[in-house]
Coordinates of C-alpha atoms and ligand atoms in Angstrom, one line a residue:
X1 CA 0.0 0.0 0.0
X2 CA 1.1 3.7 -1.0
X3 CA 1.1 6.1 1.2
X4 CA 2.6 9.3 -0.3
X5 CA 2.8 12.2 1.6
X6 CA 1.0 15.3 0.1
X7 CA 1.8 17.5 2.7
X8 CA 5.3 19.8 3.2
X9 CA 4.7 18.5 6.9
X10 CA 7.9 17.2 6.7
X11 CA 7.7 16.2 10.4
X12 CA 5.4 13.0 10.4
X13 CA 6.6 10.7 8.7
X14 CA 3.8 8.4 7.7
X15 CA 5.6 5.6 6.3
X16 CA 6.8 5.2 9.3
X17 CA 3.8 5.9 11.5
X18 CA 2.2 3.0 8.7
X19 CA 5.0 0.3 9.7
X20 CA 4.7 1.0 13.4
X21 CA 1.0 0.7 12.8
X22 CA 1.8 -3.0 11.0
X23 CA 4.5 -4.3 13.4
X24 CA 1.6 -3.4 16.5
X25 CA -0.5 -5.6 14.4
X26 CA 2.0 -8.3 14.3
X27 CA 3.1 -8.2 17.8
X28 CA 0.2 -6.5 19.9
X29 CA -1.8 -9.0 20.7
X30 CA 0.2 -11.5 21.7
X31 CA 2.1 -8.8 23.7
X32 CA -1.1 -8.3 25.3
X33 CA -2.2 -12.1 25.7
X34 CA 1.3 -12.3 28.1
X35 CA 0.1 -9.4 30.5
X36 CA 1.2 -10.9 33.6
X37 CA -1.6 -8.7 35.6
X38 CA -4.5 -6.7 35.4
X39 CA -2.2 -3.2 36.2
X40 CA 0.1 -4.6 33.2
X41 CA -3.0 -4.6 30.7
X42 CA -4.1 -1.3 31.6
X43 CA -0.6 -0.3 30.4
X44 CA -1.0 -2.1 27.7
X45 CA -4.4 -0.4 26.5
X46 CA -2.8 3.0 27.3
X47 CA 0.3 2.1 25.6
X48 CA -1.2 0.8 21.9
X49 CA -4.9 2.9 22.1
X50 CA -4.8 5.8 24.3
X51 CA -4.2 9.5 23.4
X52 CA -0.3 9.4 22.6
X53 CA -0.7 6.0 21.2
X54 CA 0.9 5.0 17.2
X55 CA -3.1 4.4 16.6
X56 CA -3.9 7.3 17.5
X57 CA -0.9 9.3 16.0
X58 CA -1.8 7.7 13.2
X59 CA -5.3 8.7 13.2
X60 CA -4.1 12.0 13.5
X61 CA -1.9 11.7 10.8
X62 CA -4.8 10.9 8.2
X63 CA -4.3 14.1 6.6
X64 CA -1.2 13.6 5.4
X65 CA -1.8 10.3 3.6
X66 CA -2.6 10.8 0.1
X67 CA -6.5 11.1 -0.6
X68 CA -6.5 8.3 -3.0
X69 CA -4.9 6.2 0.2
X70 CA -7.0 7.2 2.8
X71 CA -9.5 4.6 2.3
X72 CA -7.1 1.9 2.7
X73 CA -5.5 3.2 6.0
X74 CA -8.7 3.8 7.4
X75 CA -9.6 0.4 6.6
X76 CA -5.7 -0.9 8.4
X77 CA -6.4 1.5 10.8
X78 CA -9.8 -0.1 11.8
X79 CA -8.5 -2.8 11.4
X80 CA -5.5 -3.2 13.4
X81 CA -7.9 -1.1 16.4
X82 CA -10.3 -3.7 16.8
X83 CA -7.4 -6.7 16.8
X84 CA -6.3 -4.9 19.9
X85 CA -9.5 -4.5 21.6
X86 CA -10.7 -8.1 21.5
X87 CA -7.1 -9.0 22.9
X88 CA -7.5 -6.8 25.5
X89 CA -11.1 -8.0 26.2
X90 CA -10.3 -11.2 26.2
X91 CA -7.3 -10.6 28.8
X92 CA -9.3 -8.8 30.7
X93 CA -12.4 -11.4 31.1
X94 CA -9.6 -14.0 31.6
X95 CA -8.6 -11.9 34.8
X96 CA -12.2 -11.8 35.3
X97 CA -13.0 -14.9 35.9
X98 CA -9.6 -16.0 37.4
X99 CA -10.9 -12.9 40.1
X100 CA -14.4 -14.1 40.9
X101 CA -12.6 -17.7 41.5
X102 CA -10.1 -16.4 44.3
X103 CA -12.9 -14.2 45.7
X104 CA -14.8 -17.2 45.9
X105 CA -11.9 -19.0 47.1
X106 CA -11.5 -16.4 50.4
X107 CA -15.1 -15.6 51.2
X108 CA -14.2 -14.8 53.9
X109 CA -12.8 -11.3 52.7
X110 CA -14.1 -8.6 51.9
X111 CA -12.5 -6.5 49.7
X112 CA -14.8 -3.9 48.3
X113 CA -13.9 -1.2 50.6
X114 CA -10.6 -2.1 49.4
X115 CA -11.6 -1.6 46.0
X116 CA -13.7 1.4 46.7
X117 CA -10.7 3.4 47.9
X118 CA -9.2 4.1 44.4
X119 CA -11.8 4.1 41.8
X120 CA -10.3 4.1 38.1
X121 CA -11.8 7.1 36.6
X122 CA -12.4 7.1 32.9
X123 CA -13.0 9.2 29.4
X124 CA -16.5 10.7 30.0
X125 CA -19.4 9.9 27.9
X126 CA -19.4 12.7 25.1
X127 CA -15.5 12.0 24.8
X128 CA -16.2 8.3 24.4
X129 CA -18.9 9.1 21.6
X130 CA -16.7 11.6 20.1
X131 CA -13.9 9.3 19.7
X132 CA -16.2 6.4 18.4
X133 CA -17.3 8.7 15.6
X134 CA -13.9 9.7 15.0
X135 CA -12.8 6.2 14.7
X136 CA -16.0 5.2 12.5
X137 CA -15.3 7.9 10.0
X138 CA -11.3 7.3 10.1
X139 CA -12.3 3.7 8.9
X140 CA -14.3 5.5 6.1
X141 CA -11.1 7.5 5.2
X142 CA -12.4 10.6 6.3
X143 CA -9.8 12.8 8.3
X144 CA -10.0 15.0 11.5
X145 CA -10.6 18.5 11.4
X146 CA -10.4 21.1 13.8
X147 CA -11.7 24.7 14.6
X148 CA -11.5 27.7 17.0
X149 CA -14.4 27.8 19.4
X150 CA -14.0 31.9 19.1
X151 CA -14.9 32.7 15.9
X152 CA -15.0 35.6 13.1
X153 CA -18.6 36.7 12.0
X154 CA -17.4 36.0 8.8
X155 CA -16.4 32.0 9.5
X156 CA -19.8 31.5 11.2
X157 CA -22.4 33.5 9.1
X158 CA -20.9 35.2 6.1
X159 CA -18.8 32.8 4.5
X160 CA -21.7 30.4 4.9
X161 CA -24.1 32.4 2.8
X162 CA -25.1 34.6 5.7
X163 CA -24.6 38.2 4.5
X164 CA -25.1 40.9 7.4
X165 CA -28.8 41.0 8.4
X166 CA -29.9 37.7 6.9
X167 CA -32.8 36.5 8.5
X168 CA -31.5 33.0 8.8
X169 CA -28.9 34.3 11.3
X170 CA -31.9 34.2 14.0
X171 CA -31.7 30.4 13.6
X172 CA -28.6 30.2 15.8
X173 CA -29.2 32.6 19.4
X174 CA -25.5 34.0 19.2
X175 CA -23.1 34.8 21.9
X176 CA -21.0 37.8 20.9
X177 CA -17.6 38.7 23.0
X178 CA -16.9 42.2 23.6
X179 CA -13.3 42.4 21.3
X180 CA -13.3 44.0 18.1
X181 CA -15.9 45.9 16.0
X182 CA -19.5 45.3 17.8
X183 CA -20.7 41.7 17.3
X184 CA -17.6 40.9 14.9
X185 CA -16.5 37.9 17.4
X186 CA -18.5 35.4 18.9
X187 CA -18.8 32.0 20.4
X188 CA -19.2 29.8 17.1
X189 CA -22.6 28.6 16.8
X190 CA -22.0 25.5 14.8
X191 CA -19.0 23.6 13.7
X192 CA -19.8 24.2 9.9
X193 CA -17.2 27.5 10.1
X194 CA -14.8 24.6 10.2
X195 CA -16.1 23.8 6.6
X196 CA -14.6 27.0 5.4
X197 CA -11.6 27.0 7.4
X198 CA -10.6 23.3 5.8
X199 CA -11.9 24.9 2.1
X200 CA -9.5 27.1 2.9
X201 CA -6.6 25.4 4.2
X202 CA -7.0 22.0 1.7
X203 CA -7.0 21.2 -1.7
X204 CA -10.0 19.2 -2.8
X205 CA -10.7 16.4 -2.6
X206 CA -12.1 16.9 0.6
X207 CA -13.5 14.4 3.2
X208 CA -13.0 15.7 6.9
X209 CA -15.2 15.2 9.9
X210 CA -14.7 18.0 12.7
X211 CA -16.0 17.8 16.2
X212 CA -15.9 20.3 18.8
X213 CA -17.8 22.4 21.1
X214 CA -20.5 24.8 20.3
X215 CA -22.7 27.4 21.5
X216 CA -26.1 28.9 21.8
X217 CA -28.0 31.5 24.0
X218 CA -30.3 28.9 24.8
X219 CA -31.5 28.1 28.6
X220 CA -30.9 24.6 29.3
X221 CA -34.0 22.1 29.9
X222 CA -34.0 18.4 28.9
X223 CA -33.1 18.2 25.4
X224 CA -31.2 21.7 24.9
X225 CA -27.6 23.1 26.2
X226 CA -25.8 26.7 25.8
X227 CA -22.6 24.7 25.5
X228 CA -22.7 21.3 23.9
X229 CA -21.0 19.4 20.8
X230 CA -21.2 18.9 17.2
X231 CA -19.4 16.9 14.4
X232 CA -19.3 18.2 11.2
X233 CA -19.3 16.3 8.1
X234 CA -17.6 17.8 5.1
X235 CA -17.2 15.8 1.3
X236 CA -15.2 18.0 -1.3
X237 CA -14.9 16.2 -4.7
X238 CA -15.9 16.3 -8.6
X239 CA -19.1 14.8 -9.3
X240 CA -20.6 13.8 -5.4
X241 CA -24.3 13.8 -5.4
X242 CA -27.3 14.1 -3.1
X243 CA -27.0 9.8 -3.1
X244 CA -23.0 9.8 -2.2
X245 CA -24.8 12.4 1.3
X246 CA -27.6 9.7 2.1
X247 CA -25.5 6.7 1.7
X248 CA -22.8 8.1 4.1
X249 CA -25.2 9.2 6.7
X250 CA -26.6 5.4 6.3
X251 CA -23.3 4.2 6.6
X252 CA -22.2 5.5 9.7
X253 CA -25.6 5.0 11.5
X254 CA -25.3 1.3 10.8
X255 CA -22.0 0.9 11.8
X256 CA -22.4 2.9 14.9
X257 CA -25.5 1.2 15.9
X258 CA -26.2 -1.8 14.5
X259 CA -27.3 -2.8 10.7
X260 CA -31.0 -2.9 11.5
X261 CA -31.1 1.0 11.6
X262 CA -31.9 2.7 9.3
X263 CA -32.1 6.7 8.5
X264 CA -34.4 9.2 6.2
X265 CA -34.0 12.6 4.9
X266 CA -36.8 15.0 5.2
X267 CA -36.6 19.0 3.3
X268 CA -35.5 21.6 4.9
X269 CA -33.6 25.0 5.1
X270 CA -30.4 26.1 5.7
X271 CA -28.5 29.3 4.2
X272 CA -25.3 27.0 3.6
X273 CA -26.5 23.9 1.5
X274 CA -29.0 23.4 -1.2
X275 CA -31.1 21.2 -0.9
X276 CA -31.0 21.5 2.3
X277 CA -32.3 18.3 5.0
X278 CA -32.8 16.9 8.5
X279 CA -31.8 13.5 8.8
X280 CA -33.7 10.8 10.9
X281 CA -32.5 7.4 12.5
X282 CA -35.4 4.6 13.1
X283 CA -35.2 3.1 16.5
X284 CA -35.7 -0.2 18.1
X285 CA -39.4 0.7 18.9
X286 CA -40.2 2.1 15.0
X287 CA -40.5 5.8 15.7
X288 CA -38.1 8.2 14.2
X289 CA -35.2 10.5 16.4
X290 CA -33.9 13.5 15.0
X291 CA -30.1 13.3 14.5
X292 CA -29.2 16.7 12.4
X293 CA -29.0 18.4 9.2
X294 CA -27.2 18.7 6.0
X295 CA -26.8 18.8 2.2
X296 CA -25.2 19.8 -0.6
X297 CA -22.8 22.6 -0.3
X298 CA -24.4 26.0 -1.4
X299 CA -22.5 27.5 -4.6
X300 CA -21.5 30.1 -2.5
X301 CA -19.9 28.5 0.2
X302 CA -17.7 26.9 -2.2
X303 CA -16.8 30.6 -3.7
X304 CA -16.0 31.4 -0.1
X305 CA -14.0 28.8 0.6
X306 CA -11.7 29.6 -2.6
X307 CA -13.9 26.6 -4.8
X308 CA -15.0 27.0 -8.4
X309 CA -18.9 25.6 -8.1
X310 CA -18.2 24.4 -12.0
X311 CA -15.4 21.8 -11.0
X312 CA -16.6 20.8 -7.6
X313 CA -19.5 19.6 -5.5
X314 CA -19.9 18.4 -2.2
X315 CA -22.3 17.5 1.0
X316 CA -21.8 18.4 4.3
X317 CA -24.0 17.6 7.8
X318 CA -23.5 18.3 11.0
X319 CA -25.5 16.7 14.8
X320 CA -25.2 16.6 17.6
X321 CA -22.9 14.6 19.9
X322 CA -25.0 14.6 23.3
X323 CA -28.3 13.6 21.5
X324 CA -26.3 10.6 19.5
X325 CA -25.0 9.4 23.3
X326 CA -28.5 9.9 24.7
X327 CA -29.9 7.4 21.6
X328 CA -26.9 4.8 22.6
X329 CA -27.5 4.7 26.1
X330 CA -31.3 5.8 26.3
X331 CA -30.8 8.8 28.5
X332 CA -33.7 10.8 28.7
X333 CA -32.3 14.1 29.9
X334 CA -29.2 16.3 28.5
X335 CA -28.8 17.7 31.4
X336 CA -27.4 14.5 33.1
X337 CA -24.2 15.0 30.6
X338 CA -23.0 17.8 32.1
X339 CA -23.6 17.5 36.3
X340 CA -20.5 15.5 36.5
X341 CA -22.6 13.1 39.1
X342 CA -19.9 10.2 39.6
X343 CA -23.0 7.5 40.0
X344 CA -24.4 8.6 36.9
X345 CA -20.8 8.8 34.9
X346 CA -19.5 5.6 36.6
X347 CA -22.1 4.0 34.4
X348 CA -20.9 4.5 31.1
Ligands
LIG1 N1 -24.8 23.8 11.2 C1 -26.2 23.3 11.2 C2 -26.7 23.5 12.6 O1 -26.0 23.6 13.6 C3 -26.2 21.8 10.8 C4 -25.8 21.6 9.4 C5 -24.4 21.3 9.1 C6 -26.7 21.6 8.4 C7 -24.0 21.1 7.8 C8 -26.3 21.4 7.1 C9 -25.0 21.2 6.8 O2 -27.9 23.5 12.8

């Protein structure tokens, strides 16, 4: 497999990252089958999957594989990622049982105050999420985007077809900080400014997802917060359609829930794309849950984002991250996301 660099980034070296990526493959999980103790697999996971980890370098360094390539290391990637998490879960329900048999052995003791003493934290729920849609769209050879959360007026509303006193800019309740010109920065109200900022920044083709935090003037009750995440979707190429947008959004919903989900478009407006949509996810029970919105990027996006509308098209979406945990783990109020209760985190 090629992976040529089209980047000046001298500094990663992906051919290298790649063969670190391979030789974890080859060596990983029998490194992790030999973990002597529980403390030693926790290492382990921190070591090959955590946040400094070769994956996860890797990951990071989808950007500077060649687009033509990025399919195929998404795919290795995936790949290689879930090798290591079934060795590790397979260590760890090894330990597992081997514990319930010496606790059964020494009834006698109690240990859970023991235990209780030093609870293992972990990543909280919206980072777990975040991550899993990072990893799902990685393995679709999509890249990883990011953007300020203090934005330009321009990145949030005028580059995205929303000219000073556009009507549309009443959908989003804005947050402006006092620097500059009156109401010339805010607190982004989306993550689509990040579609310009990659336009921008990258030649086409273009296929980046960018989560992060957003923010609304909004008082918080079950299903809204002023502060809460996004991903955004964006597909730059020649020739993508309105078919290439609802087959991705398929995608992804079946492989982050389950292949008997299924998802629907329904019309609707914003400034940015046209057609515009809302996009649905069925659930177990047959009704419908609102995920987000998207569509094809508006001809004058693409102008703003230095794109001639004659040589290229492209879809973007964006939704929610909070409302996509909710629908995972059937929570019934936002809210609960942001407490930081430990007896509701622990759970997750
Ligand atoms: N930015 C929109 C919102 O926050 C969602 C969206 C993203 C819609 C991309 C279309 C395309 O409501």
């Amino acid at each position: 497999m090629m992976a040529a660099m089209n980047s000046p980034d001298a500094s990663v070296d992906v051919h290298e990252l790649l063969d670190r990526v391979r030789r974890l493959a080859a060596d990983g999980p029998a490194t992790i089958a030999a973990a002597a103790t529980v403390d030693e697999l926790r290492r382990l996971d921190g070591e090959f999957l955590g946040k400094t980890s070769v994956m996860s370098q890797a990951k990071a360094a989808m950007r500077f594989v060649a687009p033509e390539d990025r399919k195929s290391v998404g795919g290795l990637l995936n790949e290689v990622r879930t090798a290591l998490e079934a060795a590790i879960g397979q260590r760890q329900s090894a330990f597992d049982s081997d514990a319930r048999r010496e606790r059964l052995a020494a009834e006698a003791l109690d240990l859970s105050e023991v235990m209780d003493a030093a609870p293992t934290g972990h990543r909280h729920l919206i980072s777990q999420t975040r991550e899993m849609l990072e990893d799902a769209f990685v393995g679709l050879g999509f890249t990883v985007a990011e953007g300020p959360e203090i934005e330009t007026d321009w990145y949030n509303f005028e580059a995205l077809n929303m000219p000073e006193g556009h009507p549309a800019r009443s959908m989003w309740d804005t947050l402006y900080l006092e620097a500059g010109e009156p109401e010339s920065v805010l607190l982004r109200t989306h993550t689509s400014p990040v579609q310009i900022r990659t336009m921008l920044r990258e030649e086409p083709p273009i296929y980046v997802v960018a989560p992060g935090r957003a923010y609304r003037s909004d008082t918080a009750d079950a299903t809204h917060l002023p502060v809460f995440s996004q991903i955004e979707g964006l597909v730059i190429d020649r020739g993508i359609t309105f078919a290439d947008l609802a087959g991705t959004i398929e995608t992804f919903v079946k492989l982050l829930y389950g292949s008997e989900r299924t998802t629907r478009l329904r019309p609707s407006f914003f400034p940015f794309t046209e057609p515009s949509a809302e996009f649905d996810m069925s659930t177990p029970s047959g009704e419908w849950v609102e995920l987000g919105g998207c569509g094809m990027v508006h001809p004058n996006v693409l102008r703003a984002g230095g794109l001639d509308p004659e040589e290229w098209s492209g879809f973007a979406f964006g939704f929610g991250l909070e409302r996509m945990a909710m629908q995972r783990h059937g929570l019934d109020d936002i809210r609960e996301l942001i407490t930081n209760d430990v007896r509701f985190l622990a759970q997750f």
